[in-house]
Amino acid sequence: MKKMNAQMSRLWNGEESKGRSVPASTSYAVKLVIAVFVALVVLVFFISNSATFGWSEQGIDRQSLNTQISKAQSKPQPKLITLSCPNITGASAVCQRSPNAAAPTPLHLTANQPSPTCPEYFRWIHEDLRPWKSTGITKEMVQRARKFATFHMVVLDGRVYVQEYFGHSLSRNVFTFWGILQLISRYPGRVPDFELIFNCMDMPSVKSADYNSSAPPPPLFHYCKDDRTLDILFPDWSFWGWPETNIKPWVPLMKEMNEGNAEVEWAEREPYAYWKGSPFMGGSRQDLVKCNVTKERDWNARIYAQDWNSEAKQGYNRSNLARQCYHRYRIYVEGLAWSVSQKYILACNSPTLFVDTRFVEFFQRGLMPGHHYWPIAADNKCRGIKFAVDWGNAHQEEAQAIGKASSGFFQQEVKMDHVYDYMLHALTEYAKLLKYKPTVPEGFTEICMESLACSASEKTKSFLLESMEKWTHDAEPCTLPPPFTPEELHQVLEKRANAVKQVEMWEQKAWEQEQGNKST
């Protein structure tokens, strides 16, 4: 302070001008500026000391402040997820982690705050695993699932080992692997050790009629199931992209869907029900084609056959899923089993006319007819579609509410955060049932992000990189809700059935009135 005052004194007296003369007016102005500056410095000094004195004297949360600083410093921060490919054309990357490397340490990022409860459809994880609740899962049970397998996977300490039996290099396999690798990267140290068998084909395989309590079914993971099968549901590969059909990963596609939804106001859209796809994938689709408009009859449906060979040559430019919300209503109809198209159709804010299907995928069990979609009887599609469109055009506010509820469901409850959390909870609950410690069987190959992405084709690689998680997640996963009680499950199923019956009654009444008018 003394040194600073001496320097100020010399400057004030002109001693710092190095012998140059200073005009009186200039000298006075300089002295005035310096005087103001010195006064401000002194004032800040005393205010600072006064504030410091006040904190320690009055105890204004100094301990709390130190605690907050300590927490901020000790809280694990999200880590960057990286992928490095060898700089050699055509080289196949290998998984570089040392065989003796320690398993990743879990990041407990929000231990002091309860995480939000997962969406209600997560409760069905418990139902999917109920066949093994009393017996657990033995290695012999897992081996019996092999006859249905597309691939066999073991995860130990965050490392993934696979043996493929069918569909090698198809998107279904590659992008399912990729999704699990992203989960492990997103939640380091959280994914448990497990061994599982996965079926990536269309149809579920484990028929409940073939097993009982004394002969438990083999555990098999799959993308869909029905009332007659016991497959364990898991998100399908297309959440990370489907390069063969140019379907983007879920995150960028949903962004485009939002933009597409906003392009044309609902009331300005074509007042018909729209469907486009391959009519040869199952009898229900072939039957739907009969509902198309003809010279003799208009069922309010506009049906378009998808020529996949032609679309492939065009680069799928006419099949942009984000630009198919230009009709007031969309139609969903199953293919050979469930269809990947379901989530894209339901994410449009045009209400979906949902043709009754045997098959469900993981999120579908959170949808309620009459609220998220309009149910259409499979054995009476044309009449059901006509009534639904007539009703919606006459009750536009209610129809729009259905479209908004469905679109909102996918925006909020099927966002990628919840897709990953569903995967984590399904695998965690499954691993709890294993009655043995998994090991890596002979003939398995370790896979990692580098081994999948670095040697992939440019198209596939672009999809993999676009869907790659960039950081470890900065929050705990959502909290898995408890299983349904028998009473709760009965209420859910009854509510769903009553909603379908209500629509059927309205439709039947409208049909009888129409026939009566014709007869008179």
Short mmCIF file of C-alpha atoms in Angstrom, two decimals:
data_model
loop_
_atom_site.label_atom_id
_atom_site.label_comp_id
_atom_site.label_asym_id
_atom_site.label_seq_id
_atom_site.Cartn_x
_atom_site.Cartn_y
_atom_site.Cartn_z
CA MET A 1 0.00 0.00 0.00
CA LYS A 2 2.87 2.38 0.86
CA LYS A 3 4.53 1.56 -2.48
CA MET A 4 1.30 2.28 -4.31
CA ASN A 5 0.89 5.61 -2.47
CA ALA A 6 4.48 6.63 -3.32
CA GLN A 7 3.90 5.85 -7.00
CA MET A 8 0.68 7.85 -6.93
CA SER A 9 2.51 10.76 -5.24
CA ARG A 10 5.21 10.82 -7.90
CA LEU A 11 2.63 10.70 -10.64
CA TRP A 12 0.62 13.45 -8.93
CA ASN A 13 3.73 15.66 -8.74
CA GLY A 14 4.69 15.00 -12.33
CA GLU A 15 7.79 12.97 -11.49
CA GLU A 16 6.77 10.18 -13.85
CA SER A 17 6.88 12.42 -16.91
CA LYS A 18 10.54 11.65 -17.42
CA GLY A 19 11.61 15.32 -17.61
CA ARG A 20 8.95 16.37 -20.11
CA SER A 21 7.14 19.60 -19.35
CA VAL A 22 3.41 19.33 -18.76
CA PRO A 23 1.07 22.23 -19.46
CA ALA A 24 -0.71 23.52 -16.36
CA SER A 25 -4.19 22.69 -17.66
CA THR A 26 -3.13 19.20 -18.64
CA SER A 27 -1.38 18.70 -15.31
CA TYR A 28 -4.50 19.73 -13.46
CA ALA A 29 -6.69 17.37 -15.48
CA VAL A 30 -4.30 14.49 -14.95
CA LYS A 31 -4.19 15.19 -11.20
CA LEU A 32 -7.98 15.28 -11.08
CA VAL A 33 -8.32 11.91 -12.83
CA ILE A 34 -5.70 10.37 -10.56
CA ALA A 35 -7.41 11.77 -7.48
CA VAL A 36 -10.72 10.19 -8.52
CA PHE A 37 -8.99 6.89 -9.26
CA VAL A 38 -7.23 6.86 -5.86
CA ALA A 39 -10.51 7.62 -4.13
CA LEU A 40 -12.23 4.73 -5.91
CA VAL A 41 -9.40 2.33 -5.03
CA VAL A 42 -9.57 3.32 -1.36
CA LEU A 43 -13.37 3.03 -1.37
CA VAL A 44 -13.27 -0.45 -2.93
CA PHE A 45 -10.60 -1.48 -0.40
CA PHE A 46 -12.73 -0.48 2.57
CA ILE A 47 -15.93 -1.97 1.11
CA SER A 48 -14.12 -5.23 0.45
CA ASN A 49 -12.74 -5.37 3.98
CA SER A 50 -16.10 -4.40 5.41
CA ALA A 51 -17.83 -7.17 3.45
CA THR A 52 -15.25 -9.70 4.54
CA PHE A 53 -15.62 -8.58 8.10
CA GLY A 54 -19.41 -8.74 7.84
CA TRP A 55 -19.40 -12.40 6.54
CA SER A 56 -17.16 -13.66 9.31
CA GLU A 57 -18.69 -11.48 12.03
CA GLN A 58 -22.34 -12.08 11.19
CA GLY A 59 -21.93 -15.65 9.91
CA ILE A 60 -23.67 -15.01 6.58
CA ASP A 61 -23.60 -18.63 5.31
CA ARG A 62 -19.82 -18.82 5.10
CA GLN A 63 -20.06 -22.48 6.15
CA SER A 64 -22.88 -23.04 3.67
CA LEU A 65 -20.84 -21.33 0.98
CA ASN A 66 -17.84 -23.56 1.70
CA THR A 67 -20.11 -26.63 1.62
CA GLN A 68 -21.50 -25.64 -1.78
CA ILE A 69 -18.02 -25.06 -3.14
CA SER A 70 -16.93 -28.42 -1.76
CA LYS A 71 -19.89 -30.17 -3.35
CA ALA A 72 -19.25 -28.51 -6.69
CA GLN A 73 -15.64 -29.60 -6.55
CA SER A 74 -16.40 -33.17 -5.44
CA LYS A 75 -19.36 -33.83 -7.75
CA PRO A 76 -18.21 -36.11 -10.59
CA GLN A 77 -18.47 -34.27 -13.88
CA PRO A 78 -19.70 -35.82 -17.14
CA LYS A 79 -16.84 -37.18 -19.21
CA LEU A 80 -16.35 -36.83 -22.93
CA ILE A 81 -16.95 -40.06 -24.86
CA THR A 82 -14.43 -40.47 -27.64
CA LEU A 83 -13.95 -42.74 -30.61
CA SER A 84 -10.64 -42.98 -32.46
CA CYS A 85 -10.22 -44.82 -35.74
CA PRO A 86 -6.83 -45.87 -37.18
CA ASN A 87 -5.67 -43.54 -39.93
CA ILE A 88 -5.33 -46.36 -42.41
CA THR A 89 -7.76 -46.91 -45.28
CA GLY A 90 -9.76 -50.08 -44.80
CA ALA A 91 -8.15 -50.90 -41.46
CA SER A 92 -10.28 -52.65 -38.88
CA ALA A 93 -10.06 -51.08 -35.46
CA VAL A 94 -9.63 -53.32 -32.47
CA CYS A 95 -10.80 -52.78 -28.92
CA GLN A 96 -7.79 -51.27 -27.17
CA ARG A 97 -8.73 -51.63 -23.51
CA SER A 98 -6.22 -53.64 -21.52
CA PRO A 99 -7.41 -57.13 -20.47
CA ASN A 100 -6.49 -56.27 -16.87
CA ALA A 101 -8.11 -52.83 -16.85
CA ALA A 102 -10.44 -52.14 -13.94
CA ALA A 103 -14.16 -51.91 -14.57
CA PRO A 104 -15.53 -48.37 -14.98
CA THR A 105 -16.52 -46.66 -11.73
CA PRO A 106 -20.18 -45.61 -11.56
CA LEU A 107 -20.83 -41.86 -11.51
CA HIS A 108 -23.34 -41.03 -8.76
CA LEU A 109 -24.22 -37.64 -10.09
CA THR A 110 -27.42 -36.76 -8.27
CA ALA A 111 -27.22 -38.80 -5.09
CA ASN A 112 -28.62 -35.91 -3.02
CA GLN A 113 -31.69 -35.50 -5.20
CA PRO A 114 -34.28 -38.18 -5.94
CA SER A 115 -34.46 -38.95 -9.64
CA PRO A 116 -37.89 -38.68 -11.30
CA THR A 117 -40.02 -41.78 -11.64
CA CYS A 118 -39.86 -43.50 -15.01
CA PRO A 119 -42.90 -43.43 -17.31
CA GLU A 120 -45.67 -45.85 -16.41
CA TYR A 121 -44.87 -48.29 -19.23
CA PHE A 122 -41.61 -49.17 -17.46
CA ARG A 123 -43.73 -51.21 -15.04
CA TRP A 124 -44.14 -53.82 -17.78
CA ILE A 125 -40.47 -54.74 -17.35
CA HIS A 126 -41.57 -56.62 -14.23
CA GLU A 127 -44.31 -58.38 -16.20
CA ASP A 128 -41.89 -59.45 -18.95
CA LEU A 129 -39.60 -61.04 -16.35
CA ARG A 130 -42.36 -62.57 -14.23
CA PRO A 131 -41.96 -66.12 -15.72
CA TRP A 132 -38.55 -66.36 -13.96
CA LYS A 133 -39.37 -64.54 -10.75
CA SER A 134 -39.71 -67.68 -8.63
CA THR A 135 -37.12 -69.87 -10.37
CA GLY A 136 -34.41 -67.43 -11.40
CA ILE A 137 -32.52 -67.93 -14.66
CA THR A 138 -29.97 -70.71 -15.00
CA LYS A 139 -27.30 -71.10 -17.65
CA GLU A 140 -29.17 -74.10 -19.01
CA MET A 141 -32.28 -71.91 -19.55
CA VAL A 142 -30.23 -69.36 -21.46
CA GLN A 143 -28.69 -72.07 -23.63
CA ARG A 144 -32.17 -73.36 -24.54
CA ALA A 145 -32.96 -69.96 -26.10
CA ARG A 146 -30.14 -70.41 -28.58
CA LYS A 147 -32.38 -72.13 -31.15
CA PHE A 148 -34.24 -68.83 -31.55
CA ALA A 149 -31.11 -66.68 -31.59
CA THR A 150 -29.80 -64.08 -33.95
CA PHE A 151 -26.91 -63.39 -31.61
CA HIS A 152 -25.56 -64.35 -28.19
CA MET A 153 -24.06 -61.63 -25.96
CA VAL A 154 -22.06 -61.51 -22.75
CA VAL A 155 -21.18 -58.28 -20.92
CA LEU A 156 -18.50 -58.36 -18.22
CA ASP A 157 -17.15 -55.24 -16.49
CA GLY A 158 -18.48 -53.05 -19.26
CA ARG A 159 -16.87 -55.09 -22.05
CA VAL A 160 -19.10 -56.65 -24.71
CA TYR A 161 -18.58 -60.06 -26.33
CA VAL A 162 -20.81 -61.52 -29.02
CA GLN A 163 -21.33 -64.50 -31.24
CA GLU A 164 -23.60 -63.97 -34.23
CA TYR A 165 -25.67 -66.85 -35.55
CA PHE A 166 -27.71 -65.07 -38.23
CA GLY A 167 -27.96 -61.66 -39.90
CA HIS A 168 -24.29 -60.80 -39.67
CA SER A 169 -23.68 -57.13 -40.62
CA LEU A 170 -27.42 -56.38 -40.99
CA SER A 171 -28.57 -53.15 -39.33
CA ARG A 172 -30.69 -55.08 -36.87
CA ASN A 173 -27.62 -56.69 -35.35
CA VAL A 174 -25.13 -53.86 -35.76
CA PHE A 175 -27.36 -51.11 -34.40
CA THR A 176 -28.61 -53.23 -31.50
CA PHE A 177 -24.95 -53.79 -30.56
CA TRP A 178 -24.35 -50.09 -30.98
CA GLY A 179 -27.26 -49.17 -28.72
CA ILE A 180 -25.93 -51.38 -25.92
CA LEU A 181 -22.44 -49.92 -26.34
CA GLN A 182 -23.90 -46.42 -26.10
CA LEU A 183 -25.74 -47.41 -22.92
CA ILE A 184 -22.48 -48.64 -21.37
CA SER A 185 -20.71 -45.41 -22.36
CA ARG A 186 -23.56 -43.25 -21.13
CA TYR A 187 -23.77 -44.95 -17.72
CA PRO A 188 -20.19 -46.12 -16.99
CA GLY A 189 -20.06 -48.84 -14.37
CA ARG A 190 -23.86 -49.11 -14.20
CA VAL A 191 -24.63 -51.83 -16.73
CA PRO A 192 -24.46 -55.17 -14.87
CA ASP A 193 -22.72 -58.32 -16.01
CA PHE A 194 -25.13 -60.49 -17.98
CA GLU A 195 -25.50 -63.17 -20.63
CA LEU A 196 -28.43 -63.05 -23.01
CA ILE A 197 -29.81 -64.43 -26.26
CA PHE A 198 -31.40 -62.01 -28.74
CA ASN A 199 -33.76 -62.56 -31.67
CA CYS A 200 -33.61 -59.68 -34.18
CA MET A 201 -36.13 -61.05 -36.68
CA ASP A 202 -39.77 -60.01 -37.03
CA MET A 203 -41.68 -62.68 -35.14
CA PRO A 204 -41.55 -63.41 -31.40
CA SER A 205 -40.62 -67.03 -30.74
CA VAL A 206 -41.13 -68.27 -27.17
CA LYS A 207 -44.69 -69.60 -27.08
CA SER A 208 -46.20 -69.58 -23.60
CA ALA A 209 -48.24 -72.74 -24.32
CA ASP A 210 -45.01 -74.75 -24.56
CA TYR A 211 -43.93 -74.04 -20.97
CA ASN A 212 -45.22 -74.10 -17.42
CA SER A 213 -44.03 -73.51 -13.85
CA SER A 214 -42.19 -76.83 -13.75
CA ALA A 215 -40.54 -76.18 -17.13
CA PRO A 216 -39.76 -72.44 -17.29
CA PRO A 217 -39.31 -70.84 -20.71
CA PRO A 218 -35.91 -69.89 -22.09
CA PRO A 219 -35.28 -66.13 -21.69
CA LEU A 220 -35.16 -64.47 -25.12
CA PHE A 221 -34.88 -60.75 -25.87
CA HIS A 222 -36.84 -59.40 -28.81
CA TYR A 223 -38.44 -56.25 -30.23
CA CYS A 224 -42.08 -57.35 -29.94
CA LYS A 225 -44.39 -59.94 -28.39
CA ASP A 226 -48.07 -60.86 -28.21
CA ASP A 227 -50.39 -62.49 -25.69
CA ARG A 228 -49.16 -65.94 -26.72
CA THR A 229 -45.42 -65.32 -26.42
CA LEU A 230 -42.99 -64.65 -23.56
CA ASP A 231 -40.19 -62.76 -25.29
CA ILE A 232 -38.53 -60.01 -23.22
CA LEU A 233 -39.08 -56.64 -24.89
CA PHE A 234 -36.19 -54.35 -25.81
CA PRO A 235 -35.98 -51.16 -27.95
CA ASP A 236 -35.49 -51.91 -31.64
CA TRP A 237 -32.38 -51.02 -33.62
CA SER A 238 -33.90 -48.12 -35.55
CA PHE A 239 -33.64 -45.76 -32.57
CA TRP A 240 -29.99 -45.47 -33.66
CA GLY A 241 -30.83 -45.38 -37.37
CA TRP A 242 -31.63 -47.64 -40.30
CA PRO A 243 -29.24 -46.83 -43.13
CA GLU A 244 -30.74 -49.33 -45.61
CA THR A 245 -33.93 -47.24 -45.68
CA ASN A 246 -32.31 -43.88 -44.87
CA ILE A 247 -34.23 -43.57 -41.59
CA LYS A 248 -32.25 -41.24 -39.34
CA PRO A 249 -31.52 -41.85 -35.65
CA TRP A 250 -34.37 -40.97 -33.31
CA VAL A 251 -33.01 -37.66 -31.96
CA PRO A 252 -32.47 -35.83 -35.27
CA LEU A 253 -35.55 -37.45 -36.78
CA MET A 254 -37.76 -36.24 -33.93
CA LYS A 255 -36.41 -32.74 -34.44
CA GLU A 256 -37.41 -32.95 -38.09
CA MET A 257 -40.78 -34.41 -37.10
CA ASN A 258 -41.46 -31.34 -34.96
CA GLU A 259 -40.58 -29.09 -37.86
CA GLY A 260 -42.78 -31.15 -40.19
CA ASN A 261 -45.68 -31.04 -37.74
CA ALA A 262 -45.45 -27.24 -37.70
CA GLU A 263 -45.40 -26.79 -41.47
CA VAL A 264 -49.14 -27.23 -42.04
CA GLU A 265 -51.84 -26.46 -39.49
CA TRP A 266 -54.03 -29.49 -38.76
CA ALA A 267 -57.21 -27.86 -40.09
CA GLU A 268 -55.41 -27.12 -43.38
CA ARG A 269 -54.32 -30.71 -43.97
CA GLU A 270 -56.00 -33.14 -46.35
CA PRO A 271 -59.16 -34.36 -44.53
CA TYR A 272 -58.39 -38.05 -45.13
CA ALA A 273 -56.48 -40.94 -43.57
CA TYR A 274 -53.05 -41.64 -45.07
CA TRP A 275 -50.93 -44.78 -45.24
CA LYS A 276 -47.85 -45.60 -47.27
CA GLY A 277 -45.89 -48.85 -47.11
CA SER A 278 -45.41 -52.30 -48.56
CA PRO A 279 -48.84 -53.95 -48.93
CA PHE A 280 -47.26 -57.39 -49.26
CA MET A 281 -46.01 -57.64 -45.68
CA GLY A 282 -48.87 -59.59 -44.16
CA GLY A 283 -52.58 -60.15 -44.75
CA SER A 284 -53.72 -57.15 -42.72
CA ARG A 285 -51.96 -54.77 -45.11
CA GLN A 286 -53.34 -56.51 -48.17
CA ASP A 287 -56.78 -56.12 -46.66
CA LEU A 288 -56.13 -52.40 -46.02
CA VAL A 289 -55.59 -51.76 -49.75
CA LYS A 290 -59.30 -52.53 -50.29
CA CYS A 291 -60.09 -49.34 -48.36
CA ASN A 292 -58.51 -47.09 -50.98
CA VAL A 293 -60.73 -44.63 -52.81
CA THR A 294 -62.41 -45.91 -55.99
CA LYS A 295 -65.00 -44.58 -58.41
CA GLU A 296 -67.64 -46.55 -56.55
CA ARG A 297 -66.74 -45.80 -52.94
CA ASP A 298 -64.70 -43.41 -50.81
CA TRP A 299 -63.77 -44.83 -47.41
CA ASN A 300 -61.87 -41.63 -46.53
CA ALA A 301 -58.55 -43.47 -46.92
CA ARG A 302 -55.63 -42.63 -49.20
CA ILE A 303 -53.43 -45.73 -49.52
CA TYR A 304 -50.09 -45.71 -51.34
CA ALA A 305 -47.94 -48.75 -52.08
CA GLN A 306 -44.24 -48.34 -51.36
CA ASP A 307 -41.91 -49.70 -54.04
CA TRP A 308 -38.74 -50.23 -52.03
CA ASN A 309 -36.55 -50.93 -55.07
CA SER A 310 -37.64 -47.70 -56.72
CA GLU A 311 -37.24 -45.77 -53.45
CA ALA A 312 -33.74 -47.12 -52.98
CA LYS A 313 -32.72 -45.84 -56.42
CA GLN A 314 -34.19 -42.43 -55.57
CA GLY A 315 -32.34 -42.33 -52.24
CA TYR A 316 -35.66 -42.52 -50.35
CA ASN A 317 -36.28 -38.84 -51.13
CA ARG A 318 -40.01 -39.51 -51.42
CA SER A 319 -40.13 -41.44 -48.13
CA ASN A 320 -39.08 -38.76 -45.68
CA LEU A 321 -40.91 -39.73 -42.50
CA ALA A 322 -40.75 -36.18 -41.18
CA ARG A 323 -42.71 -34.91 -44.17
CA GLN A 324 -45.69 -37.26 -44.00
CA CYS A 325 -47.97 -35.27 -41.70
CA TYR A 326 -49.90 -33.53 -44.48
CA HIS A 327 -53.13 -35.48 -43.92
CA ARG A 328 -55.36 -35.02 -40.88
CA TYR A 329 -55.13 -38.72 -40.03
CA ARG A 330 -52.49 -41.42 -40.25
CA ILE A 331 -53.08 -45.19 -40.40
CA TYR A 332 -50.97 -47.76 -38.60
CA VAL A 333 -51.26 -51.41 -39.62
CA GLU A 334 -48.90 -54.22 -38.65
CA GLY A 335 -46.67 -56.06 -41.12
CA LEU A 336 -45.60 -59.65 -40.61
CA ALA A 337 -45.47 -58.79 -36.92
CA TRP A 338 -45.04 -55.35 -35.39
CA SER A 339 -43.67 -52.61 -37.64
CA VAL A 340 -40.83 -50.17 -37.01
CA SER A 341 -43.08 -47.54 -38.62
CA GLN A 342 -45.37 -47.44 -35.57
CA LYS A 343 -43.40 -44.84 -33.61
CA TYR A 344 -42.97 -42.57 -36.63
CA ILE A 345 -46.68 -42.63 -37.44
CA LEU A 346 -47.74 -42.03 -33.84
CA ALA A 347 -45.20 -39.21 -33.40
CA CYS A 348 -47.02 -37.18 -36.06
CA ASN A 349 -49.58 -34.87 -34.49
CA SER A 350 -52.25 -36.11 -36.87
CA PRO A 351 -54.30 -38.65 -34.89
CA THR A 352 -53.41 -42.25 -35.71
CA LEU A 353 -56.11 -44.69 -36.78
CA PHE A 354 -54.56 -47.75 -35.18
CA VAL A 355 -55.64 -51.03 -36.76
CA ASP A 356 -55.87 -53.64 -34.01
CA THR A 357 -52.69 -55.70 -33.76
CA ARG A 358 -51.61 -58.79 -31.85
CA PHE A 359 -48.13 -57.44 -31.35
CA VAL A 360 -46.74 -54.83 -28.97
CA GLU A 361 -43.35 -53.19 -28.53
CA PHE A 362 -41.94 -51.83 -25.30
CA PHE A 363 -43.43 -48.30 -25.28
CA GLN A 364 -46.76 -49.32 -26.81
CA ARG A 365 -48.00 -50.56 -23.45
CA GLY A 366 -48.10 -46.95 -22.27
CA LEU A 367 -50.59 -45.93 -24.97
CA MET A 368 -54.32 -45.75 -24.31
CA PRO A 369 -56.96 -46.07 -27.07
CA GLY A 370 -59.23 -43.07 -27.32
CA HIS A 371 -56.53 -40.86 -25.80
CA HIS A 372 -53.34 -41.55 -27.78
CA TYR A 373 -54.93 -43.13 -30.87
CA TRP A 374 -58.23 -44.12 -32.45
CA PRO A 375 -58.77 -47.92 -32.47
CA ILE A 376 -59.80 -49.63 -35.72
CA ALA A 377 -61.10 -53.21 -35.72
CA ALA A 378 -58.85 -55.45 -37.86
CA ASP A 379 -61.82 -57.30 -39.36
CA ASN A 380 -63.69 -54.15 -40.37
CA LYS A 381 -61.00 -51.69 -41.43
CA CYS A 382 -62.75 -49.75 -44.18
CA ARG A 383 -65.90 -49.02 -42.22
CA GLY A 384 -63.84 -48.13 -39.16
CA ILE A 385 -61.61 -45.73 -41.08
CA LYS A 386 -64.55 -43.96 -42.71
CA PHE A 387 -66.31 -43.46 -39.39
CA ALA A 388 -63.14 -42.26 -37.65
CA VAL A 389 -62.46 -39.62 -40.32
CA ASP A 390 -66.10 -38.48 -40.40
CA TRP A 391 -66.14 -38.24 -36.61
CA GLY A 392 -62.81 -36.38 -36.46
CA ASN A 393 -63.83 -33.87 -39.13
CA ALA A 394 -67.04 -33.22 -37.20
CA HIS A 395 -65.23 -33.03 -33.82
CA GLN A 396 -62.03 -31.28 -34.77
CA GLU A 397 -61.03 -30.13 -31.30
CA GLU A 398 -61.27 -33.67 -29.90
CA ALA A 399 -59.46 -35.14 -32.91
CA GLN A 400 -56.59 -32.69 -32.57
CA ALA A 401 -56.31 -33.52 -28.87
CA ILE A 402 -55.66 -37.18 -29.76
CA GLY A 403 -52.91 -36.19 -32.19
CA LYS A 404 -51.29 -33.87 -29.65
CA ALA A 405 -51.44 -36.51 -26.89
CA SER A 406 -49.71 -39.05 -29.12
CA SER A 407 -47.06 -36.62 -30.35
CA GLY A 408 -46.45 -35.42 -26.79
CA PHE A 409 -46.08 -38.98 -25.55
CA PHE A 410 -43.17 -39.58 -27.91
CA GLN A 411 -41.61 -36.20 -27.22
CA GLN A 412 -41.65 -36.64 -23.45
CA GLU A 413 -41.91 -40.33 -22.60
CA VAL A 414 -40.06 -42.01 -25.47
CA LYS A 415 -37.20 -39.53 -25.78
CA MET A 416 -33.74 -41.12 -25.92
CA ASP A 417 -33.15 -40.51 -22.21
CA HIS A 418 -36.02 -42.86 -21.48
CA VAL A 419 -35.03 -45.34 -24.18
CA TYR A 420 -31.63 -45.73 -22.50
CA ASP A 421 -33.17 -45.87 -19.03
CA TYR A 422 -35.58 -48.58 -20.18
CA MET A 423 -32.65 -50.60 -21.50
CA LEU A 424 -30.71 -50.11 -18.27
CA HIS A 425 -33.60 -51.15 -16.03
CA ALA A 426 -34.55 -54.14 -18.22
CA LEU A 427 -30.97 -55.45 -18.21
CA THR A 428 -30.49 -54.73 -14.49
CA GLU A 429 -33.67 -56.56 -13.48
CA TYR A 430 -32.80 -59.41 -15.83
CA ALA A 431 -29.27 -59.70 -14.41
CA LYS A 432 -30.68 -59.93 -10.87
CA LEU A 433 -32.40 -63.17 -11.89
CA LEU A 434 -29.24 -64.89 -13.15
CA LYS A 435 -28.26 -67.70 -10.80
CA TYR A 436 -24.71 -67.95 -12.10
CA LYS A 437 -21.81 -65.63 -12.91
CA PRO A 438 -21.50 -65.16 -16.67
CA THR A 439 -18.22 -65.94 -18.39
CA VAL A 440 -17.07 -65.45 -21.98
CA PRO A 441 -17.64 -68.68 -23.97
CA GLU A 442 -15.10 -69.88 -26.46
CA GLY A 443 -15.51 -68.41 -29.93
CA PHE A 444 -16.95 -65.06 -28.82
CA THR A 445 -15.54 -61.80 -30.21
CA GLU A 446 -15.16 -58.60 -28.25
CA ILE A 447 -16.84 -55.60 -29.85
CA CYS A 448 -16.57 -51.90 -29.07
CA MET A 449 -17.48 -48.64 -30.78
CA GLU A 450 -14.24 -48.64 -32.76
CA SER A 451 -14.68 -52.18 -34.06
CA LEU A 452 -18.21 -51.38 -35.27
CA ALA A 453 -17.75 -47.88 -36.65
CA CYS A 454 -14.23 -47.62 -38.00
CA SER A 455 -14.53 -50.28 -40.70
CA ALA A 456 -18.22 -49.66 -41.50
CA SER A 457 -19.38 -48.35 -44.85
CA GLU A 458 -19.56 -44.58 -45.11
CA LYS A 459 -23.37 -44.62 -44.93
CA THR A 460 -23.48 -46.86 -41.87
CA LYS A 461 -20.63 -45.00 -40.19
CA SER A 462 -22.44 -41.67 -40.60
CA PHE A 463 -25.51 -43.08 -38.84
CA LEU A 464 -23.41 -44.63 -36.07
CA LEU A 465 -21.56 -41.39 -35.41
CA GLU A 466 -24.73 -39.30 -35.54
CA SER A 467 -26.36 -41.50 -32.89
CA MET A 468 -23.24 -41.74 -30.71
CA GLU A 469 -23.49 -40.40 -27.16
CA LYS A 470 -21.04 -37.53 -26.69
CA TRP A 471 -20.89 -37.39 -22.89
CA THR A 472 -21.52 -39.65 -19.94
CA HIS A 473 -24.96 -38.81 -18.60
CA ASP A 474 -25.07 -36.00 -16.05
CA ALA A 475 -27.96 -37.40 -13.96
CA GLU A 476 -29.12 -40.62 -12.38
CA PRO A 477 -31.49 -42.80 -14.42
CA CYS A 478 -35.17 -42.42 -13.68
CA THR A 479 -36.52 -44.53 -10.82
CA LEU A 480 -38.13 -47.79 -11.88
CA PRO A 481 -41.75 -47.90 -10.63
CA PRO A 482 -42.95 -51.01 -8.78
CA PRO A 483 -44.72 -53.96 -10.43
CA PHE A 484 -48.45 -53.82 -11.00
CA THR A 485 -50.58 -55.38 -8.36
CA PRO A 486 -53.11 -57.84 -9.83
CA GLU A 487 -55.85 -55.26 -9.22
CA GLU A 488 -53.90 -52.49 -10.95
CA LEU A 489 -53.13 -54.65 -13.97
CA HIS A 490 -56.78 -55.66 -14.24
CA GLN A 491 -57.83 -51.99 -14.14
CA VAL A 492 -55.38 -51.03 -16.90
CA LEU A 493 -56.55 -53.83 -19.19
CA GLU A 494 -60.22 -53.14 -18.44
CA LYS A 495 -59.83 -49.42 -19.12
CA ARG A 496 -58.21 -50.21 -22.46
CA ALA A 497 -60.94 -52.69 -23.42
CA ASN A 498 -63.73 -50.27 -22.43
CA ALA A 499 -62.24 -47.51 -24.57
CA VAL A 500 -62.22 -49.82 -27.61
CA LYS A 501 -65.81 -50.93 -26.91
CA GLN A 502 -66.96 -47.31 -26.73
CA VAL A 503 -65.58 -46.58 -30.21
CA GLU A 504 -67.11 -49.79 -31.58
CA MET A 505 -70.52 -48.76 -30.21
CA TRP A 506 -70.30 -45.32 -31.82
CA GLU A 507 -69.24 -46.86 -35.11
CA GLN A 508 -72.00 -49.45 -35.09
CA LYS A 509 -74.65 -46.85 -34.34
CA ALA A 510 -73.42 -44.60 -37.17
CA TRP A 511 -73.39 -47.55 -39.58
CA GLU A 512 -76.96 -48.53 -38.69
CA GLN A 513 -78.13 -44.96 -39.21
CA GLU A 514 -76.42 -44.82 -42.61
CA GLN A 515 -78.02 -48.09 -43.70
CA GLY A 516 -81.39 -46.91 -42.44
CA ASN A 517 -81.12 -43.72 -44.44
CA LYS A 518 -80.31 -45.72 -47.58
CA SER A 519 -83.31 -47.98 -47.13
CA THR A 520 -85.66 -45.02 -46.86
#
